[in-house]
Coordinates of C-alpha atoms in Angstrom, one line a residue:
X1 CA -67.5 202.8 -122.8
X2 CA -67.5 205.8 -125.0
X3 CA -64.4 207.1 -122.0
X4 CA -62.5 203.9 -123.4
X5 CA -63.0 204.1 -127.1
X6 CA -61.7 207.7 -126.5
X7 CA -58.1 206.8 -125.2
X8 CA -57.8 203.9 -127.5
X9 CA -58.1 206.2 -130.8
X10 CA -56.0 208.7 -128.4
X11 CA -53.1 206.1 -128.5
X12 CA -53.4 204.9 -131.8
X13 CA -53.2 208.5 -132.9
X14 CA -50.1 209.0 -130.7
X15 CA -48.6 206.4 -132.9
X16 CA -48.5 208.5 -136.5
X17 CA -46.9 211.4 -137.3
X18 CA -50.3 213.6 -137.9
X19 CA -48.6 216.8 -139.7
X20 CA -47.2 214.4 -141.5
X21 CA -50.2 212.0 -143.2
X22 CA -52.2 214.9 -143.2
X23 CA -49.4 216.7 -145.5
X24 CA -49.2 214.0 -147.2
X25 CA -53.2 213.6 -147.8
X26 CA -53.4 217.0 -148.6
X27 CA -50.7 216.9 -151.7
X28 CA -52.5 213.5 -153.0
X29 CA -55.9 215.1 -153.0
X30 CA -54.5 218.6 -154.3
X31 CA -52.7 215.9 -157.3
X32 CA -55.9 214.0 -157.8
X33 CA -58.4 217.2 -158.3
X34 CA -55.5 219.1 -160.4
X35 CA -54.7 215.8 -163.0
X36 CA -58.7 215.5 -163.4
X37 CA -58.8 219.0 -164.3
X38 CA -55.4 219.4 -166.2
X39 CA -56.1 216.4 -168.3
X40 CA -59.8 216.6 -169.9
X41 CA -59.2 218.3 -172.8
X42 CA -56.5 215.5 -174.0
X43 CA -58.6 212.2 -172.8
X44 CA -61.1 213.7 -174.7
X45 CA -58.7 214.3 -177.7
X46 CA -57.6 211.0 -177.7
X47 CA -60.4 208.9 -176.6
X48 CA -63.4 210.7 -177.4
X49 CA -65.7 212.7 -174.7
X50 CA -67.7 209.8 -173.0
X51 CA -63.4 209.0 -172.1
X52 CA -63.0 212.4 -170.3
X53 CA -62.5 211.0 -167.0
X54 CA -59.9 208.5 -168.4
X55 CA -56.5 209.8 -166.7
X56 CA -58.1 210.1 -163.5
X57 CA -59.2 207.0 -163.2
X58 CA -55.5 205.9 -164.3
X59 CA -54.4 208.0 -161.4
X60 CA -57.0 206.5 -158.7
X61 CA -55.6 203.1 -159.6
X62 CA -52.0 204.2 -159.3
X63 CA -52.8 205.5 -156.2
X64 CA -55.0 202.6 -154.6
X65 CA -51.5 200.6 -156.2
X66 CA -49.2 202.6 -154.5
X67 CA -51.5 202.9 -150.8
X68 CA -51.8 199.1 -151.0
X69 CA -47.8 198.5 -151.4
X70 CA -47.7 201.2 -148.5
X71 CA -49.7 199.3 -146.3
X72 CA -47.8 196.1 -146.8
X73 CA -44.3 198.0 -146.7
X74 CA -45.5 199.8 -143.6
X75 CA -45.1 196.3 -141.5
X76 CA -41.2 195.6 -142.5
X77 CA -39.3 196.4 -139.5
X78 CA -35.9 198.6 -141.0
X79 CA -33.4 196.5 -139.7
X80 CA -35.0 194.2 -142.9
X81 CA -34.7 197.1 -145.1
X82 CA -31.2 197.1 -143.9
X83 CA -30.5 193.7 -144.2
X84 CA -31.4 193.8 -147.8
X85 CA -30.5 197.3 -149.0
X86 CA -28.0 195.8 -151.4
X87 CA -29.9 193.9 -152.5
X88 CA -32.8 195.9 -153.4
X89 CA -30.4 198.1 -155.2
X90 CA -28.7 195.6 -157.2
X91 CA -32.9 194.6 -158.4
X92 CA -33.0 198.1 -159.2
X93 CA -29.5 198.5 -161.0
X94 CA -30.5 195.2 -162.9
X95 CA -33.6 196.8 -164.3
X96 CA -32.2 200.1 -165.6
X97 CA -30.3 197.6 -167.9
X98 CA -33.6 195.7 -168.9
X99 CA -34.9 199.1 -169.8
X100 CA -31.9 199.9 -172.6
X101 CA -32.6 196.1 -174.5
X102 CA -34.5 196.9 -177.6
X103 CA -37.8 194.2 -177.1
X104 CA -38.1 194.9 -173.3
X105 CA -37.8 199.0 -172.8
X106 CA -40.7 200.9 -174.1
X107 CA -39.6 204.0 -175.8
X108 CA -41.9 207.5 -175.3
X109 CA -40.8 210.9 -177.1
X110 CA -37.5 209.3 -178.0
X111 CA -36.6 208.3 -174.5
X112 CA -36.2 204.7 -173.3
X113 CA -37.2 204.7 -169.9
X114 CA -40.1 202.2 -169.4
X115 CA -40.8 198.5 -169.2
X116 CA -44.2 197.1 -170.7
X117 CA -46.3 195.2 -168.4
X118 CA -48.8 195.2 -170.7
X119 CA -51.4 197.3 -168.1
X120 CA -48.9 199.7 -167.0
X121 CA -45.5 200.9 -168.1
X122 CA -42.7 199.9 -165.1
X123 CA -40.4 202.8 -165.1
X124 CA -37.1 201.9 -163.0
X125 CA -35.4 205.0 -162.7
X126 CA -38.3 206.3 -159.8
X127 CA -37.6 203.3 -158.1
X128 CA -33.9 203.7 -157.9
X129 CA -34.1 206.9 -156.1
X130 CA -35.8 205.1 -153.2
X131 CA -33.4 202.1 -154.0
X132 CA -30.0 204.4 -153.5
X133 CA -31.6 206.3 -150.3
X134 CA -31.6 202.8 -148.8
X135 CA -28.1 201.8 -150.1
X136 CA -26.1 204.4 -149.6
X137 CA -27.5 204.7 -145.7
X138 CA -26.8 201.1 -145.7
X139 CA -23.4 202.0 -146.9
X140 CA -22.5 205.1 -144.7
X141 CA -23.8 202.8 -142.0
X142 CA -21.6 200.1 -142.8
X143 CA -18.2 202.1 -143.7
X144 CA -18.7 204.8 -141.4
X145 CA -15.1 204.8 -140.2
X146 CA -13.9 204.5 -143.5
X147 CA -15.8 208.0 -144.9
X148 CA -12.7 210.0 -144.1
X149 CA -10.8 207.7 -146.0
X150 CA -10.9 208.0 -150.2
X151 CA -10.0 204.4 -151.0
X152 CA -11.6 202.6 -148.5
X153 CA -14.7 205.1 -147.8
X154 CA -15.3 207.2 -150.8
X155 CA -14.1 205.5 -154.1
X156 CA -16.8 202.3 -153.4
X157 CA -20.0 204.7 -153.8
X158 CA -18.5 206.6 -156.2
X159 CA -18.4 203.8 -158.6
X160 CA -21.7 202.7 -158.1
X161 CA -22.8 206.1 -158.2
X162 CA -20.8 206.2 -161.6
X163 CA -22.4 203.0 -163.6
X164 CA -26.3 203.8 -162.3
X165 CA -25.6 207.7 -163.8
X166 CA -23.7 205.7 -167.0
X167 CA -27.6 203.6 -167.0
X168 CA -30.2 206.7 -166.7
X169 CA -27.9 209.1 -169.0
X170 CA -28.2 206.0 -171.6
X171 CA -32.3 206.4 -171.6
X172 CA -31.4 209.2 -171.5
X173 CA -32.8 210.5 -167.9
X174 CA -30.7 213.4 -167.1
X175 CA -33.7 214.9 -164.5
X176 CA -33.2 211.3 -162.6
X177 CA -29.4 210.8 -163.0
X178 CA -29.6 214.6 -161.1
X179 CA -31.7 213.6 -158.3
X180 CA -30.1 210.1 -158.0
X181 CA -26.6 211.6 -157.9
X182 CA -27.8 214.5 -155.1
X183 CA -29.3 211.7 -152.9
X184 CA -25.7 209.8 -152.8
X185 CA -24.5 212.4 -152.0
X186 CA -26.3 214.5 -149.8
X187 CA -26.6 211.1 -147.7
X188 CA -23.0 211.0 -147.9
X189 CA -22.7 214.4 -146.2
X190 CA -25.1 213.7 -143.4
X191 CA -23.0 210.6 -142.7
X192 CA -19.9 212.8 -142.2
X193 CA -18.1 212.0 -145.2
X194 CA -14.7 214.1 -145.5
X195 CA -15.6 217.6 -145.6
X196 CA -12.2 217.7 -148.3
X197 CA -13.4 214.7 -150.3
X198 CA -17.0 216.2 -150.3
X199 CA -15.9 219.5 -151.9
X200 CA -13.9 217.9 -154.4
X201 CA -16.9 215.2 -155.4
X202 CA -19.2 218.9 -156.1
X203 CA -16.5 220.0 -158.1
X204 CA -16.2 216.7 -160.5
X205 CA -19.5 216.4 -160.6
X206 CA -20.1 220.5 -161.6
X207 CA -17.3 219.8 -164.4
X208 CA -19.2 216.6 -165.6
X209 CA -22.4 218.6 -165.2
X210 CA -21.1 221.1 -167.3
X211 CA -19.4 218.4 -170.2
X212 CA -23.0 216.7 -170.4
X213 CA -25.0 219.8 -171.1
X214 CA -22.2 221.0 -173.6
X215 CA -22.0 217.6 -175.8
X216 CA -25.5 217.6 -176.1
X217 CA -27.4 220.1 -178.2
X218 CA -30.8 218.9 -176.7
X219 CA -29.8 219.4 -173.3
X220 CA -27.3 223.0 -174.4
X221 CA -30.8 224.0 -176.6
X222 CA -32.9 223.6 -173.2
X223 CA -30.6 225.9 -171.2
X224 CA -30.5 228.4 -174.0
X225 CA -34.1 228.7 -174.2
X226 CA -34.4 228.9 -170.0
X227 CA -32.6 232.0 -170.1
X228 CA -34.3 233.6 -172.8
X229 CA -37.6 231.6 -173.8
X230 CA -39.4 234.3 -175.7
X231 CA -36.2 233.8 -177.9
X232 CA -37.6 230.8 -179.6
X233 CA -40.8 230.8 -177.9
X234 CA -42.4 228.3 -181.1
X235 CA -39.4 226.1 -180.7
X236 CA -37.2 225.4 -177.9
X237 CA -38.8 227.9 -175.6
X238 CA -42.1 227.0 -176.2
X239 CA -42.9 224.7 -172.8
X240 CA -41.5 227.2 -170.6
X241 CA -43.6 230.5 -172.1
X242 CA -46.6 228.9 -172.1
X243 CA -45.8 227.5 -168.3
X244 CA -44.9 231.5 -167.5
X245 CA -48.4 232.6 -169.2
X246 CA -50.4 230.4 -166.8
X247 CA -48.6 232.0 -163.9
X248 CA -49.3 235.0 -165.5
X249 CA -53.1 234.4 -165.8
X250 CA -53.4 233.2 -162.6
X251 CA -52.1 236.4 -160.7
X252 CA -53.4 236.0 -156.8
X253 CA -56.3 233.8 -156.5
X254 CA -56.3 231.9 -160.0
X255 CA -58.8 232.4 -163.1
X256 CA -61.5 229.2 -161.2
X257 CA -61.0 225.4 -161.0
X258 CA -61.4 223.6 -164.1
X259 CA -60.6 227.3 -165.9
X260 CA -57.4 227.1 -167.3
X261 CA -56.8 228.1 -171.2
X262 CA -53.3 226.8 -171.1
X263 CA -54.3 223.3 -170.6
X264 CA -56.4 223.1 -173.8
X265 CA -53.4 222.0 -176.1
X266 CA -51.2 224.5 -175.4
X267 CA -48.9 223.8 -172.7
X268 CA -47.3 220.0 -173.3
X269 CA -47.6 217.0 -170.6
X270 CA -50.0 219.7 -168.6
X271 CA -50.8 216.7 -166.3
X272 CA -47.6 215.5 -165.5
X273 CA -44.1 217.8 -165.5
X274 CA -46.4 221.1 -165.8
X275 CA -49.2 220.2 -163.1
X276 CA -47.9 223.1 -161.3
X277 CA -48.4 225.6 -164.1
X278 CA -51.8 224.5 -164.4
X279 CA -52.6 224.6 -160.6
X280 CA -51.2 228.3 -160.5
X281 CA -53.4 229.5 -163.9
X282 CA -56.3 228.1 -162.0
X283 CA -55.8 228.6 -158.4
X284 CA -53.1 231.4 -158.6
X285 CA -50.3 232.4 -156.2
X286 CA -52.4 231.2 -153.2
X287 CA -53.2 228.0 -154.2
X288 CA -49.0 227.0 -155.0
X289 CA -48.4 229.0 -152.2
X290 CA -50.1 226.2 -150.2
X291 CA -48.5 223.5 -151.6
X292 CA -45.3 224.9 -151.4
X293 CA -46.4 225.2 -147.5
X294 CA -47.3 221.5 -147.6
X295 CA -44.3 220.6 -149.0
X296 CA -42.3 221.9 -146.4
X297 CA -44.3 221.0 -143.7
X298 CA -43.6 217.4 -145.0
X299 CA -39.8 217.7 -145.8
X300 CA -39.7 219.2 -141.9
X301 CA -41.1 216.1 -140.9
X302 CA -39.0 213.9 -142.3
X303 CA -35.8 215.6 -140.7
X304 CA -37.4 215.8 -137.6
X305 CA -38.0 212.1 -137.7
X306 CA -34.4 211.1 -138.4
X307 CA -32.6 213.3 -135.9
X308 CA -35.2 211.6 -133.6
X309 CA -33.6 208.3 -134.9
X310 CA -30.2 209.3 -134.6
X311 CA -30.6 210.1 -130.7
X312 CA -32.5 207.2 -130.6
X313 CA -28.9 205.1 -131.5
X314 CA -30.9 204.2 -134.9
X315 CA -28.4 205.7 -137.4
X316 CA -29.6 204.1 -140.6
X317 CA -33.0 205.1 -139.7
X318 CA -32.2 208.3 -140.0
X319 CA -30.5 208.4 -142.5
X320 CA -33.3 207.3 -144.7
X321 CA -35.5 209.6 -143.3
X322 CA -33.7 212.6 -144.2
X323 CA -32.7 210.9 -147.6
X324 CA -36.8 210.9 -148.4
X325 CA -37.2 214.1 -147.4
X326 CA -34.3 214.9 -149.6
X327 CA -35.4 213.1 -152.8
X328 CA -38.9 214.7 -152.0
X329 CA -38.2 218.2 -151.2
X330 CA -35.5 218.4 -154.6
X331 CA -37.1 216.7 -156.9
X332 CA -40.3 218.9 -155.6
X333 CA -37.9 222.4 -155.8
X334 CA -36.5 221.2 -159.5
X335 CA -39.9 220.8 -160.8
X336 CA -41.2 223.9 -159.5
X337 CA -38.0 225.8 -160.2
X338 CA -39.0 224.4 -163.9
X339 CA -43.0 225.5 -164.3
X340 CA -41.6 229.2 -162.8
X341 CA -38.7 229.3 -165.6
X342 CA -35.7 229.7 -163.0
X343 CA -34.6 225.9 -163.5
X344 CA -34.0 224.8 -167.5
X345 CA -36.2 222.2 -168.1
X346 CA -36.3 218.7 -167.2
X347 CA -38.6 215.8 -167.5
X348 CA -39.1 215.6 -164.0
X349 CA -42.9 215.3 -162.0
X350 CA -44.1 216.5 -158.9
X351 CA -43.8 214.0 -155.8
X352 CA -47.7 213.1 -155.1
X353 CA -49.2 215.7 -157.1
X354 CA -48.2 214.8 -161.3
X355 CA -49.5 212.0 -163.0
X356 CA -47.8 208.9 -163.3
X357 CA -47.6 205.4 -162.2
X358 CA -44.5 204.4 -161.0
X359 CA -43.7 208.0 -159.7
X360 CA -46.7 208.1 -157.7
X361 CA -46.1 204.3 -155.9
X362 CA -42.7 205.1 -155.2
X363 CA -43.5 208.4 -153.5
X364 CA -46.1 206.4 -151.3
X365 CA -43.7 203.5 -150.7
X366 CA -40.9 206.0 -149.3
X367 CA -43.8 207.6 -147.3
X368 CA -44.9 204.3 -145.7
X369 CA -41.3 203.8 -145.0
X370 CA -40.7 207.1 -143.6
X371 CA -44.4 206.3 -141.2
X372 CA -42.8 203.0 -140.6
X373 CA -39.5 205.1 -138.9
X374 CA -41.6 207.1 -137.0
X375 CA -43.5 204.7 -135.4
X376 CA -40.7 202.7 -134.5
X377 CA -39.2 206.0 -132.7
X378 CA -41.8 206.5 -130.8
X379 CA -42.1 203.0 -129.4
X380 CA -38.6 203.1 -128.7
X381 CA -39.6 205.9 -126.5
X382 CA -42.0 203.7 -124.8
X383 CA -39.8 201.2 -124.6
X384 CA -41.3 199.0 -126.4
X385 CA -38.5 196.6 -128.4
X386 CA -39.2 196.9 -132.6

């Protein structure tokens, strides 16, 4: 009996990508113990001490929320993803115009990039990066002979890439319309889009890059105080030095959980864009180090998953696979680049680790999607029909 129950669990094991979940695991348990600990000192600020615990609990709920949708999301075959990538994305697109409609979009810190649902604040931007991975593998899929061509092929996307960046820099969500706008086009590439019309997309998009930052002063101040932050380091600088001094404290193996000085008032949004600054004051090189090593054990993964796909004759399969792994690993590498000072910053979290509702359910709904690709691989290989 026991001989039995021990090649059952064998095969249902054989059916998940281990390094995988267990990277995964790992970066939501790292997230959950680092928010608890990053945000103490401000639940207790704002809702008195017997409310210590109160952004942790926040974050379990998000994240029995975004499990639950994972579960469910886990059973849709992809060729319905597919089916109704357009879809989906046109939901998405739809929202991110709800969002700018004074009455409906919730404004935070003069941005307007959440919808009130009374319990929680919807935010649509995270859910268009998983939106456009689907959509523009649906569409690479779909006009695959036609990516060589720039009328047919290349102006489509372009203009949909166009009006969503037009939406998020209207919030204004420059971190998003960045990672948004990478994922089009890094999908793009992997579909073989014209190596020509490729080059010359970087180079619009550098010049437009370039023209945003410039005719903004909030945006031109933040790049001005990333080079030099000790410049201004009450002002514009201010985020960034005090992200650089918890490095600093944390040299090798961290000052102790729970120990950080930076996180008591000091460094803004400690528990969400600086969770990472936090985690190094406490746990020190070693501790990012490791998830840094998670990180890339996960984004690994994910390619190794979609060139599976792709020999398996699946080619929107993987490119969705690769575009998670993508969306994860640069928004990951921004926001790190960011808490170390060699990115200006942006208002960007840390896939699975930061706090926040809608960033952490999308993350898990991409990763259930991502499961969901893998296991369909690997009954293929059985040959088994999905």
């Amino acid at each position: 009996m026991s001989y039995q129950a021990g090649n059952l669990r064998t095969r249902v094991l054989a059916d998940y990508d281990q390094a995988l979940v267990w990277s995964a695991i790992l970066l939501l348990s790292i997230g959950l113990i680092m928010i608890y600990s990053a945000s103490i000192a401000i639940a207790e600020a704002q809702f008195g001490a017997d409310r210590a615990n109160y952004y942790l609990l926040r974050h379990v709920s998000f994240l029995v929320i975004g499990l639950t949708l994972g579960l469910i999301v886990f059973q849709i075959p992809m060729h319905v993803w597919q089916k109704y990538a357009g879809y989906l994305f046109m939901a998405n697109a739809l929202l991110l115009v709800l969002v700018l409609i004074p009455g409906i979009g919730h404004e935070v810190n003069g941005s307007q990039r959440w919808i009130s649902l009374y319990v929680v604040n919807l935010q649509p931007s995270e859910f268009m990066k998983f939106a456009m991975v689907l959509y523009a593998a649906d569409y690479v899929n779909r006009k695959a002979e036609d990516l060589g061509c720039l009328l047919k092929g290349f102006l489509p996307i372009t203009i949909v890439m166009a009006v969503v960046g037009f939406l998020l820099l209207l919030e204004p969500d420059f971190g998003a319309f960045f990672v948004v706008t990478m994922l089009a086009m890094s999908i793009l590439f992997l579909g073989g889009v014209s190596l020509k019309i490729f080059i010359g997309l970087i180079c619009i998009l550098a010049v437009g890059l370039y023209g945003l930052i410039l005719s903004s002063p909030y945006r031109l101040g933040r790049v001005v105080a990333f080079m030099d932050p000790w410049a201004d380091p009450y002002g514009n600088g201010y985020q960034l030095s005090h992200a650089l001094i918890a490095f600093g404290r944390g040299e090798w193996l961290g000052v102790g959980l729970g120990g950080s000085v930076e996180k008591l008032f000091y460094l803004p949004e400690a528990h969400t864009d600086f969770l990472l600054s936090v985690l190094a004051e406490e746990l020190g090189f070693v501790g990012v180090t490791a998830v840094i090593i998670l990180f890339i054990g996960l984004i690994m993964r994910a390619f190794v998953i979609g060139r599976l796909a792709a020999k398996l004759e699946s080619p929107f399969s993987a490119l969705v696979a690769q575009g998670i792994g993508i969306w994860i690993g640069l928004q990951a590498l921004i926001n790190m680049g960011v808490n170390m000072g060699v990115l200006p910053t942006k208002g960007l979290t840390l896939p699975l680790l930061s706090f926040g509702g809608s960033s952490i359910t999308a993350n898990c709904i991409a990763l259930a999607v991502l499961l969901r690709i893998d296991w369909e691989n690997r009954q293929r290989l059985r040959g088994v029909t999905v």
